[in-house]
Coordinates of C-alpha atoms in Angstrom, one line a residue:
Chain A
M1 CA -22.8 28.6 59.0
S2 CA -22.6 27.2 55.5
M3 CA -25.2 24.7 54.3
P4 CA -24.0 21.7 52.3
F5 CA -25.6 21.7 48.8
Y6 CA -28.1 18.9 48.2
V7 CA -27.5 17.1 45.0
S8 CA -30.0 14.4 44.0
P9 CA -28.6 11.0 43.2
E10 CA -30.0 11.3 39.7
Q11 CA -28.2 14.5 39.1
L12 CA -24.9 13.2 40.6
M13 CA -24.9 10.1 38.3
K14 CA -25.8 12.2 35.3
D15 CA -23.0 14.6 36.0
R16 CA -20.5 11.8 36.4
A17 CA -21.7 10.1 33.2
D18 CA -21.5 13.4 31.3
F19 CA -18.0 13.9 32.6
A20 CA -16.8 10.4 31.5
R21 CA -18.6 10.6 28.2
K22 CA -16.9 13.9 27.3
G23 CA -13.5 12.6 28.1
I24 CA -14.1 9.6 25.9
G25 CA -15.6 11.8 23.1
R26 CA -12.4 13.8 22.8
G27 CA -10.4 10.8 21.8
R28 CA -10.0 9.3 18.3
S29 CA -12.2 6.3 17.4
L30 CA -11.5 2.6 17.3
V31 CA -13.3 0.0 15.2
V32 CA -13.5 -3.7 15.6
V33 CA -14.7 -5.9 12.8
Q34 CA -15.1 -9.7 12.5
Y35 CA -13.5 -11.1 9.4
S36 CA -13.3 -14.6 7.9
D37 CA -10.4 -15.8 10.2
G38 CA -11.0 -13.8 13.3
I39 CA -11.4 -10.3 14.6
V40 CA -9.5 -7.2 13.5
F41 CA -9.0 -4.0 15.5
V42 CA -8.2 -0.8 13.7
S43 CA -7.6 2.5 15.5
E44 CA -6.1 5.8 14.6
N45 CA -3.1 6.2 16.8
L46 CA -0.2 8.6 16.2
S47 CA 2.0 6.8 18.6
Q48 CA 4.1 3.7 17.7
A49 CA 4.9 2.9 21.3
L50 CA 1.7 3.5 23.2
H51 CA -0.8 0.9 22.1
K52 CA -4.6 1.1 22.2
V53 CA -4.9 -2.6 21.3
S54 CA -3.1 -5.3 23.2
E55 CA -2.9 -9.0 23.9
I56 CA -4.4 -10.3 27.1
Y57 CA -4.2 -14.0 26.7
D58 CA -4.1 -16.8 24.0
R59 CA -7.4 -15.9 22.4
I60 CA -8.3 -12.6 24.1
A61 CA -7.4 -9.1 23.2
F62 CA -8.1 -5.7 24.7
A63 CA -8.8 -2.4 23.0
A64 CA -9.6 0.9 24.6
V65 CA -10.2 4.6 24.0
G66 CA -10.1 7.4 26.5
R67 CA -7.4 8.2 29.0
Y68 CA -4.2 6.3 28.4
N69 CA -3.1 6.0 32.1
E70 CA -6.5 4.6 33.1
F71 CA -7.0 2.0 30.4
E72 CA -3.3 1.0 30.6
N73 CA -4.0 0.3 34.3
L74 CA -7.0 -1.8 33.4
R75 CA -5.0 -3.7 30.7
I76 CA -2.3 -4.7 33.1
A77 CA -4.9 -5.8 35.6
G78 CA -6.5 -7.9 32.9
V79 CA -3.2 -9.5 32.0
R80 CA -2.6 -10.3 35.7
L81 CA -6.0 -11.8 36.2
A82 CA -5.8 -13.9 33.0
D83 CA -2.3 -15.1 33.8
M84 CA -3.2 -16.0 37.4
R85 CA -6.3 -17.9 36.3
G86 CA -4.5 -19.7 33.6
Y87 CA -1.7 -20.7 36.0
A88 CA -4.1 -21.7 38.8
Y89 CA -6.4 -23.7 36.5
D90 CA -5.6 -24.2 32.9
R91 CA -5.1 -22.1 29.8
R92 CA -8.5 -23.1 28.4
D93 CA -10.2 -21.8 31.6
V94 CA -9.4 -18.2 30.8
T95 CA -12.4 -16.7 29.0
G96 CA -13.3 -13.3 27.6
R97 CA -16.6 -13.4 29.5
G98 CA -14.8 -13.8 32.9
L99 CA -12.5 -10.9 32.1
A100 CA -15.4 -8.7 30.9
N101 CA -17.2 -9.4 34.1
A102 CA -14.2 -8.5 36.2
Y103 CA -13.8 -5.2 34.3
A104 CA -17.5 -4.5 34.5
Q105 CA -17.5 -4.9 38.3
T106 CA -14.4 -2.8 38.7
L107 CA -15.6 0.1 36.5
G108 CA -19.1 -0.1 38.0
T109 CA -17.7 0.2 41.5
I110 CA -15.5 3.1 40.7
F111 CA -18.3 4.9 38.8
S112 CA -20.8 4.7 41.6
S113 CA -18.5 5.3 44.5
G114 CA -18.3 9.0 45.4
G115 CA -14.7 9.0 46.3
E116 CA -13.0 8.5 42.9
K117 CA -13.6 10.2 39.6
P118 CA -15.1 7.9 37.1
Y119 CA -12.7 6.3 34.5
E120 CA -12.9 8.1 31.2
V121 CA -12.5 4.9 29.2
E122 CA -14.5 2.6 26.9
I123 CA -13.2 -0.9 26.3
F124 CA -13.6 -3.8 24.0
V125 CA -12.8 -7.3 25.2
A126 CA -12.7 -9.7 22.3
E127 CA -12.2 -13.5 22.2
V128 CA -11.7 -15.4 19.0
G129 CA -13.4 -18.8 18.8
D130 CA -12.7 -21.9 16.7
S131 CA -15.3 -20.6 14.2
A132 CA -16.9 -17.3 13.6
E133 CA -19.9 -18.3 15.7
G134 CA -17.6 -18.7 18.7
D135 CA -16.2 -15.2 18.4
Q136 CA -17.2 -12.8 21.2
I137 CA -16.9 -9.0 21.4
Y138 CA -17.9 -7.2 24.6
R139 CA -18.2 -3.5 24.9
L140 CA -17.6 -2.1 28.4
T141 CA -18.5 1.5 29.2
Y142 CA -17.2 3.8 31.9
D143 CA -20.1 2.9 34.3
G144 CA -19.5 -0.8 34.1
Q145 CA -22.2 -1.7 31.6
V146 CA -21.5 -4.7 29.4
A147 CA -22.9 -5.1 25.9
D148 CA -22.5 -8.1 23.6
E149 CA -21.5 -6.9 20.1
H150 CA -21.7 -8.8 16.8
D151 CA -20.1 -8.4 13.4
F152 CA -18.6 -4.9 14.1
A153 CA -18.5 -2.1 16.7
A154 CA -17.0 1.3 17.1
M155 CA -16.2 3.5 20.1
G156 CA -14.5 6.9 20.7
G157 CA -15.0 10.4 19.4
S158 CA -16.7 9.7 16.1
A159 CA -18.2 6.4 16.9
E160 CA -21.6 7.2 15.6
P161 CA -20.7 8.1 12.0
A162 CA -18.4 5.1 12.0
T163 CA -21.1 2.7 13.2
T164 CA -23.5 4.1 10.6
Y165 CA -20.9 3.5 7.9
L166 CA -20.2 0.0 9.1
K167 CA -23.9 -0.8 9.2
E168 CA -24.3 0.1 5.6
H169 CA -21.1 -1.5 4.2
F170 CA -20.4 -4.6 6.4
T171 CA -20.5 -8.0 4.8
P172 CA -20.0 -11.1 6.9
G173 CA -17.1 -13.4 6.1
A174 CA -15.0 -10.8 4.3
D175 CA -11.2 -11.4 4.2
L176 CA -8.7 -9.5 6.3
A177 CA -7.7 -6.9 3.6
A178 CA -11.3 -6.0 2.8
S179 CA -12.2 -5.8 6.5
V180 CA -9.2 -3.5 7.3
R181 CA -10.1 -1.2 4.4
L182 CA -13.7 -1.1 5.6
A183 CA -12.6 -0.3 9.1
V184 CA -10.3 2.5 7.9
Q185 CA -13.0 4.0 5.8
A186 CA -15.4 3.9 8.8
L187 CA -12.8 5.7 11.0
G188 CA -12.5 8.5 8.4
Q189 CA -16.2 9.3 8.6
G190 CA -17.2 12.5 10.3
D191 CA -19.4 15.5 10.0
G192 CA -18.0 16.7 6.7
E193 CA -16.1 15.0 3.9
P194 CA -14.6 11.5 4.8
R195 CA -10.9 11.9 5.7
E196 CA -8.2 9.6 4.3
I197 CA -6.1 8.3 7.2
P198 CA -2.5 7.6 6.2
S199 CA -1.4 4.1 7.1
S200 CA 1.4 5.4 9.3
N201 CA -1.2 6.8 11.7
L202 CA -3.0 3.5 12.1
E203 CA -2.7 0.8 14.7
V204 CA -4.0 -2.5 13.4
A205 CA -4.0 -5.9 15.3
V206 CA -5.8 -9.2 14.8
L207 CA -6.9 -12.2 16.7
D208 CA -6.3 -14.8 14.0
R209 CA -7.8 -18.2 14.6
S210 CA -5.7 -19.7 11.7
R211 CA -2.4 -19.0 13.6
T212 CA -0.8 -22.3 14.5
Q213 CA 0.6 -20.8 17.7
Q214 CA -1.3 -20.9 21.0
R215 CA -1.3 -17.2 21.1
K216 CA -3.6 -15.8 18.4
F217 CA -2.9 -12.1 18.8
K218 CA -0.8 -10.4 16.1
R219 CA 0.0 -6.9 15.2
L220 CA 0.0 -5.9 11.5
R221 CA 3.4 -4.4 10.5
A222 CA 3.6 -1.2 8.6
A223 CA 4.6 -3.0 5.4
Q224 CA 1.6 -5.3 5.5
L225 CA -0.7 -2.4 6.2
Q226 CA 0.6 -0.4 3.3
E227 CA 0.1 -3.4 1.0
I228 CA -3.5 -3.7 2.1
L229 CA -4.3 0.0 2.0
G230 CA -2.1 0.9 -0.9
N231 CA -1.7 4.6 0.1
G232 CA 1.7 4.1 1.6
G233 CA 1.2 6.9 4.0
A234 CA 0.7 10.2 2.2
P235 CA 3.9 12.4 2.2
G236 CA 3.8 15.0 4.9
A237 CA 1.3 13.1 6.9
G238 CA 3.7 11.3 9.3
P239 CA 3.2 11.6 13.0
E240 CA 5.9 14.3 13.3
D241 CA 4.0 16.6 10.9
D242 CA 0.7 16.2 12.6
G243 CA 1.1 19.1 15.1
G244 CA 0.9 16.6 17.9
G245 CA 4.2 17.2 19.4
P246 CA 4.5 18.2 23.0
S247 CA 4.5 21.8 23.7
T248 CA 7.8 23.0 25.1
D249 CA 6.8 26.6 25.5
P250 CA 5.5 26.9 29.1
S251 CA 3.4 29.9 28.2
G252 CA 1.7 28.3 25.2
P253 CA -1.3 26.0 25.4
D254 CA -0.8 22.5 26.6
S255 CA -0.7 19.8 24.0
P256 CA -3.8 17.7 24.3
T257 CA -1.9 14.7 23.0
D258 CA 0.5 14.7 25.9
P259 CA -0.9 14.0 29.3
T260 CA 2.4 15.1 30.9
D261 CA 2.3 18.5 29.3
T262 CA 0.6 20.6 31.9
A263 CA 3.2 23.3 32.0
G264 CA 0.9 26.0 30.8
G265 CA -1.7 25.0 33.4
D266 CA -4.5 25.9 31.0
V267 CA -6.0 22.6 30.0
P268 CA -9.3 23.8 28.5
P269 CA -12.4 22.9 30.5
L270 CA -14.6 20.2 29.1
E271 CA -17.4 22.6 28.3
D272 CA -18.0 26.3 28.0
P273 CA -19.4 27.3 31.4
T274 CA -21.9 29.7 29.9
T275 CA -23.2 27.9 26.8
G276 CA -22.6 24.3 28.0
E277 CA -21.0 23.5 24.6
P278 CA -17.9 21.3 24.5
T279 CA -14.8 23.4 24.0
A280 CA -12.9 20.6 22.3
P281 CA -14.2 19.8 18.9
P282 CA -15.1 16.2 18.3
G283 CA -12.3 14.2 16.8
D284 CA -9.7 16.2 18.7
E285 CA -6.3 14.6 19.5
P286 CA -6.5 11.5 21.7
P287 CA -5.3 11.8 25.2
I288 CA -2.1 9.9 24.5
A289 CA 1.5 10.9 24.2
P290 CA 3.1 11.3 20.8
P291 CA 5.9 9.0 19.6
L292 CA 8.9 9.4 21.8
Chain B
M1 CA -11.1 -15.2 43.6
S2 CA -14.5 -14.9 45.2
D3 CA -14.7 -11.1 44.7
P4 CA -15.5 -10.4 41.1
R5 CA -13.8 -7.0 41.3
L6 CA -10.1 -6.5 40.5
G7 CA -8.5 -5.8 43.8
P8 CA -5.8 -3.2 44.6
A9 CA -3.0 -5.6 43.8
F10 CA -4.3 -5.9 40.2
L11 CA -4.5 -2.2 39.7
R12 CA -1.2 -1.3 41.3
P13 CA 1.2 0.1 38.8
G14 CA 4.8 -1.1 38.9
S15 CA 5.9 -4.7 38.7
S16 CA 5.9 -6.6 35.5
S17 CA 6.9 -9.8 37.2
F18 CA 4.2 -12.5 37.6
V19 CA 6.0 -14.1 40.5
D20 CA 6.0 -10.8 42.4
F21 CA 2.3 -10.4 41.7
L22 CA 1.5 -13.9 42.9
A23 CA 3.6 -13.3 46.1
E24 CA 1.2 -10.5 46.9
E25 CA -2.1 -11.8 45.6
A26 CA -2.0 -15.6 46.0
P27 CA 1.2 -16.6 47.7
D28 CA -0.1 -20.2 48.2
L29 CA 0.3 -20.7 44.4
L30 CA 4.1 -20.2 44.6
P31 CA 6.2 -23.3 44.8
H32 CA 8.7 -22.0 47.2
R33 CA 6.3 -20.8 49.9
R34 CA 5.8 -24.2 51.4
A35 CA 7.5 -25.2 54.7
L36 CA 8.1 -29.0 55.1
P37 CA 8.6 -30.7 58.4
E38 CA 12.2 -31.6 59.1
G39 CA 13.7 -34.6 57.5
S40 CA 14.7 -35.9 54.0
Y41 CA 12.1 -36.5 51.4
A42 CA 14.4 -37.6 48.5
E43 CA 12.6 -40.9 48.1
L44 CA 9.1 -39.4 48.3
A45 CA 8.4 -38.4 44.7
P46 CA 9.6 -39.3 41.2
H47 CA 12.9 -37.9 40.0
G48 CA 13.7 -36.9 36.4
T49 CA 17.1 -37.9 35.3
T50 CA 19.2 -36.9 32.3
I51 CA 19.1 -33.8 30.1
V52 CA 21.6 -32.9 27.5
A53 CA 22.0 -29.8 25.4
A54 CA 24.5 -28.8 22.6
T55 CA 24.9 -25.9 20.3
F56 CA 25.4 -25.9 16.5
P57 CA 26.0 -22.9 14.2
G58 CA 22.6 -21.2 14.0
G59 CA 20.9 -22.9 17.0
V60 CA 20.8 -25.2 20.0
V61 CA 19.5 -28.7 20.6
M62 CA 18.1 -30.0 23.9
A63 CA 17.1 -33.6 24.6
G64 CA 15.9 -35.6 27.6
D65 CA 15.4 -39.2 28.2
R66 CA 11.8 -40.3 29.2
R67 CA 12.4 -42.0 32.5
A68 CA 11.3 -40.9 36.0
T69 CA 12.5 -43.0 38.9
M70 CA 11.5 -43.4 42.5
G71 CA 14.2 -45.2 44.4
N72 CA 14.7 -48.4 42.5
V73 CA 11.3 -48.2 40.8
I74 CA 10.6 -46.8 37.4
A75 CA 7.8 -44.3 38.1
Q76 CA 7.1 -43.3 34.5
R77 CA 8.4 -44.4 31.1
D78 CA 7.3 -41.5 29.0
I79 CA 7.7 -38.4 31.1
Q80 CA 8.2 -35.1 29.3
K81 CA 11.3 -33.3 30.6
V82 CA 12.0 -30.7 27.9
F83 CA 9.6 -27.8 27.9
P84 CA 9.4 -24.7 25.6
T85 CA 9.3 -21.7 27.9
D86 CA 8.7 -19.1 25.2
E87 CA 9.3 -18.8 21.4
Y88 CA 13.1 -18.8 21.6
S89 CA 13.9 -20.7 24.8
C90 CA 13.3 -24.0 26.6
V91 CA 14.0 -25.7 29.9
G92 CA 15.1 -29.3 30.6
I93 CA 14.4 -30.5 34.1
A94 CA 16.3 -32.9 36.3
G95 CA 15.5 -33.5 40.0
T96 CA 12.1 -33.8 41.8
A97 CA 9.7 -34.0 38.9
G98 CA 6.6 -32.4 40.6
I99 CA 8.5 -29.3 41.8
A100 CA 10.4 -29.0 38.6
V101 CA 7.3 -29.1 36.4
E102 CA 5.6 -26.5 38.6
M103 CA 8.7 -24.3 38.5
T104 CA 8.8 -24.6 34.7
R105 CA 5.1 -23.6 34.4
L106 CA 5.7 -20.6 36.6
F107 CA 8.7 -19.6 34.5
Q108 CA 6.7 -19.9 31.3
V109 CA 4.0 -17.6 32.7
E110 CA 6.7 -15.2 34.0
L111 CA 8.3 -14.8 30.6
E112 CA 4.9 -14.4 28.8
H113 CA 3.6 -12.0 31.5
Y114 CA 6.7 -9.7 31.1
E115 CA 6.3 -9.8 27.4
K116 CA 2.7 -8.8 27.5
I117 CA 3.0 -6.1 30.1
E118 CA 6.2 -4.5 28.8
G119 CA 5.6 -5.1 25.1
A120 CA 9.1 -6.4 24.8
V121 CA 10.8 -9.8 25.2
L122 CA 13.3 -10.3 28.1
S123 CA 16.9 -10.6 27.1
T124 CA 18.4 -14.1 27.2
D125 CA 20.4 -13.2 30.2
G126 CA 17.4 -11.7 31.8
K127 CA 15.5 -14.9 31.3
A128 CA 18.3 -17.0 32.8
N129 CA 18.5 -14.7 35.8
R130 CA 14.7 -15.0 36.4
L131 CA 15.1 -18.8 36.4
A132 CA 18.0 -18.6 38.8
T133 CA 15.8 -16.6 41.2
L134 CA 13.2 -19.3 41.1
I135 CA 15.8 -22.0 41.7
R136 CA 17.2 -20.1 44.6
G137 CA 13.7 -19.9 46.2
N138 CA 13.6 -23.7 46.3
L139 CA 16.9 -24.0 48.3
G140 CA 15.1 -25.0 51.5
M141 CA 13.4 -27.9 49.8
A142 CA 16.5 -28.8 47.9
M143 CA 18.3 -29.3 51.3
Q144 CA 15.5 -31.7 52.2
G145 CA 16.2 -33.8 49.1
L146 CA 13.7 -32.2 46.8
A147 CA 16.2 -30.4 44.5
V148 CA 15.5 -29.1 41.1
V149 CA 18.4 -28.5 38.7
P150 CA 17.2 -27.3 35.3
L151 CA 19.2 -26.7 32.1
F152 CA 18.2 -23.6 30.1
A153 CA 18.8 -23.2 26.4
A154 CA 17.8 -20.3 24.3
F155 CA 18.4 -18.8 20.9
D156 CA 19.8 -15.3 21.4
L157 CA 18.2 -13.1 18.7
D158 CA 20.6 -10.2 19.3
A159 CA 23.8 -12.4 19.0
G160 CA 22.3 -14.9 16.5
I161 CA 23.6 -17.9 18.4
G162 CA 22.3 -20.7 20.6
R163 CA 23.2 -20.4 24.3
I164 CA 23.1 -22.9 27.2
F165 CA 22.9 -22.0 30.9
A166 CA 23.4 -24.5 33.8
F167 CA 22.5 -23.8 37.4
D168 CA 23.2 -25.3 40.8
V169 CA 20.7 -25.6 43.6
T170 CA 21.7 -22.2 45.1
G171 CA 20.8 -20.5 41.8
N172 CA 24.3 -19.9 40.6
R173 CA 24.1 -19.6 36.8
N174 CA 26.9 -20.7 34.5
E175 CA 26.9 -20.2 30.8
E176 CA 28.3 -23.3 29.0
R177 CA 30.1 -22.9 25.7
A178 CA 29.3 -25.8 23.5
F179 CA 27.4 -28.5 25.4
H180 CA 26.2 -29.5 28.9
S181 CA 24.3 -32.1 30.7
V182 CA 22.5 -32.4 34.0
G183 CA 20.9 -35.2 36.0
S184 CA 22.0 -38.6 37.3
G185 CA 23.5 -39.8 33.9
S186 CA 25.1 -36.4 33.1
T187 CA 28.6 -37.6 33.8
F188 CA 28.4 -40.3 31.1
A189 CA 26.5 -38.0 28.7
R190 CA 29.1 -35.3 29.1
G191 CA 31.9 -37.7 28.5
A192 CA 30.2 -38.9 25.3
L193 CA 29.6 -35.3 24.1
K194 CA 33.3 -34.4 24.7
K195 CA 34.3 -37.0 22.1
L196 CA 31.3 -36.5 19.7
H197 CA 30.6 -32.8 19.7
R198 CA 32.2 -30.5 17.1
D199 CA 31.7 -26.9 16.4
D200 CA 30.7 -27.4 12.8
L201 CA 27.9 -30.0 13.3
D202 CA 24.7 -29.3 11.4
E203 CA 21.3 -29.6 13.1
R204 CA 20.9 -33.3 12.2
G205 CA 24.4 -34.1 13.3
C206 CA 23.9 -32.3 16.6
V207 CA 20.6 -34.2 17.2
T208 CA 22.5 -37.5 16.6
A209 CA 25.3 -36.4 19.0
V210 CA 22.8 -35.8 21.8
V211 CA 20.9 -39.0 21.2
Q212 CA 24.3 -40.9 21.3
A213 CA 25.1 -39.1 24.6
L214 CA 21.7 -40.2 26.1
Y215 CA 22.4 -43.7 24.9
D216 CA 25.7 -43.7 26.8
A217 CA 24.0 -42.2 29.9
A218 CA 21.4 -45.0 29.8
D219 CA 24.1 -47.6 29.3
D220 CA 25.9 -46.7 32.5
D221 CA 23.2 -45.1 34.7
T222 CA 20.2 -47.2 35.8
A223 CA 18.0 -44.1 36.3
T224 CA 18.3 -43.0 32.7
G225 CA 16.0 -44.6 30.2
G226 CA 17.4 -45.8 26.9
P227 CA 15.4 -46.0 23.7
D228 CA 12.4 -48.3 24.4
L229 CA 12.2 -50.3 21.2
A230 CA 9.2 -52.4 22.2
R231 CA 7.1 -49.4 23.1
R232 CA 8.7 -47.1 20.6
I233 CA 9.5 -44.5 23.2
F234 CA 12.4 -42.3 22.2
P235 CA 14.1 -39.2 23.7
L236 CA 12.3 -35.9 23.5
V237 CA 14.3 -33.5 21.3
G238 CA 13.7 -29.7 21.0
V239 CA 15.6 -27.5 18.5
I240 CA 15.7 -23.7 18.8
T241 CA 16.9 -21.7 15.8
A242 CA 16.1 -18.2 14.5
D243 CA 12.7 -19.6 13.5
G244 CA 11.9 -20.4 17.1
Y245 CA 11.4 -23.5 19.2
R246 CA 10.4 -26.7 17.5
E247 CA 9.9 -30.1 19.0
L248 CA 11.2 -32.8 16.7
P249 CA 8.4 -35.1 15.5
E250 CA 8.5 -38.6 16.9
D251 CA 9.3 -40.3 13.6
E252 CA 12.3 -38.0 13.0
V253 CA 13.7 -38.8 16.5
A254 CA 12.9 -42.5 15.9
S255 CA 14.9 -42.5 12.6
V256 CA 17.9 -41.0 14.4
A257 CA 17.6 -43.4 17.3
D258 CA 17.2 -46.4 15.0
A259 CA 20.4 -45.4 13.2
V260 CA 22.3 -45.0 16.5
I261 CA 21.0 -48.4 17.7
A262 CA 21.9 -50.1 14.4
A263 CA 25.5 -48.9 14.7
R264 CA 25.6 -50.0 18.3
M265 CA 24.7 -53.5 17.2
H266 CA 28.2 -53.6 15.6
R267 CA 30.0 -51.6 18.3
P268 CA 28.1 -51.4 21.6
D269 CA 30.3 -48.7 22.9
G270 CA 29.4 -46.3 20.1
P271 CA 31.5 -44.4 17.5
V272 CA 35.3 -44.4 17.8
A273 CA 37.0 -41.0 18.2
P274 CA 40.5 -40.6 16.7
L275 CA 43.3 -40.9 19.3
S276 CA 45.0 -37.7 18.4

């Protein structure tokens, strides 16, 4: 007769947290910075179609790293919640705090229930106010914890070097161009030399309180971005040259950028079973599909 | 909304329609889920009256008078009956005001919801079809006297032209070529536009034509409100061009209306059209 293994609750939670953290750590980072007219989101994203940063409601935006299918699901749920609340009450009654609460409860329940695997996502919910004092940035982690962030924040694979860089170089009240440049430099920080990220690999969006429209969310177009960054996308650094294309050879390794590419059936384990070291180096391709 | 968690309906992948989502999560918020006892309720609530719309090269103009009536009583003098529904479209409502306004709000959220979830704007025909579905859902109440007959106008970014769609209570949608009108004074407004509207009108000319048409509607239909000179209440005019929807500022409409009224002082029946 086989005996069921006993696993202590501490160990169970720790295992689940490690699992989620490793999934998030494999993705590319995302940085959010407050600037003079609002909040800017900058992430490294090879895809033009699959967004990491999106609009939720008039003044609220959503940014996420981790598994695309999971955070896309949460994004749609957020849009549904915000639209329903705004329709049942009034547009002004939809708040970032309410949305962050709903996400926290949802993620927390999934994390602590034994039935489902925890979501491998980390989320920012940001709301732009009438002035910089009214801006709110919430960070939600895979286990449903909420943190209130100020001035700047980073999440994803190389979040730590990015946060360190932002801590040293952030100045309150900077304009949009300076803030985008700061965020891009922060994203390029890593273990070795800072990388230069071509503007074609960036996804940048703002919540701009100076917009006259009710909806304050706006994506920065490639032309605007090149003007700000001035590097115009280094030649040979386009998404198609990044080695991120889906693998078509069924015997070859699966492309980590393409969640649908499991033909090889050899998605590497999260860690080496003998040494316990992560097999995927930090800053590996994000778990999103390449441009179609 | 007592449970702070996002329920299964929120996390279910699939539909990008807000109406479909509401039907599952909160059906009591949908306008067409209410059953009324038998009988006619036509006199129960205020009715909106006349809406006119006309195209010009590069855009479309929609205007509505400001009167809501309840039987022989004027229920409201400054009601808003033209609503922007997204950046490039608007709806003008005629019929039972309460239900029409609710339907318009739902339609606004429906368009925005689709845009946010899909990351793309619905096509103009897609928008018109969604509105037709909402109207069709109201058929039961329309048969009890609470009908809603909107007029939909949009600037089609693909075709680069303004387009007008009319509907009947069963949700049948018809695209109109140059101009259209709905509501109790629509017969008179359409007659006026027949004589006044030309394909080469500019924006200002087109605005003048719709204000003239509303004046003629108010002239012959008691339920349509004319320009209220004592209170300075003038029609509400929306213009949609490639730059998006814009509600004309009150002083701009007032200057057009004042010019129309000044001319009517000399000829109360309005401008003369050539005989042949």
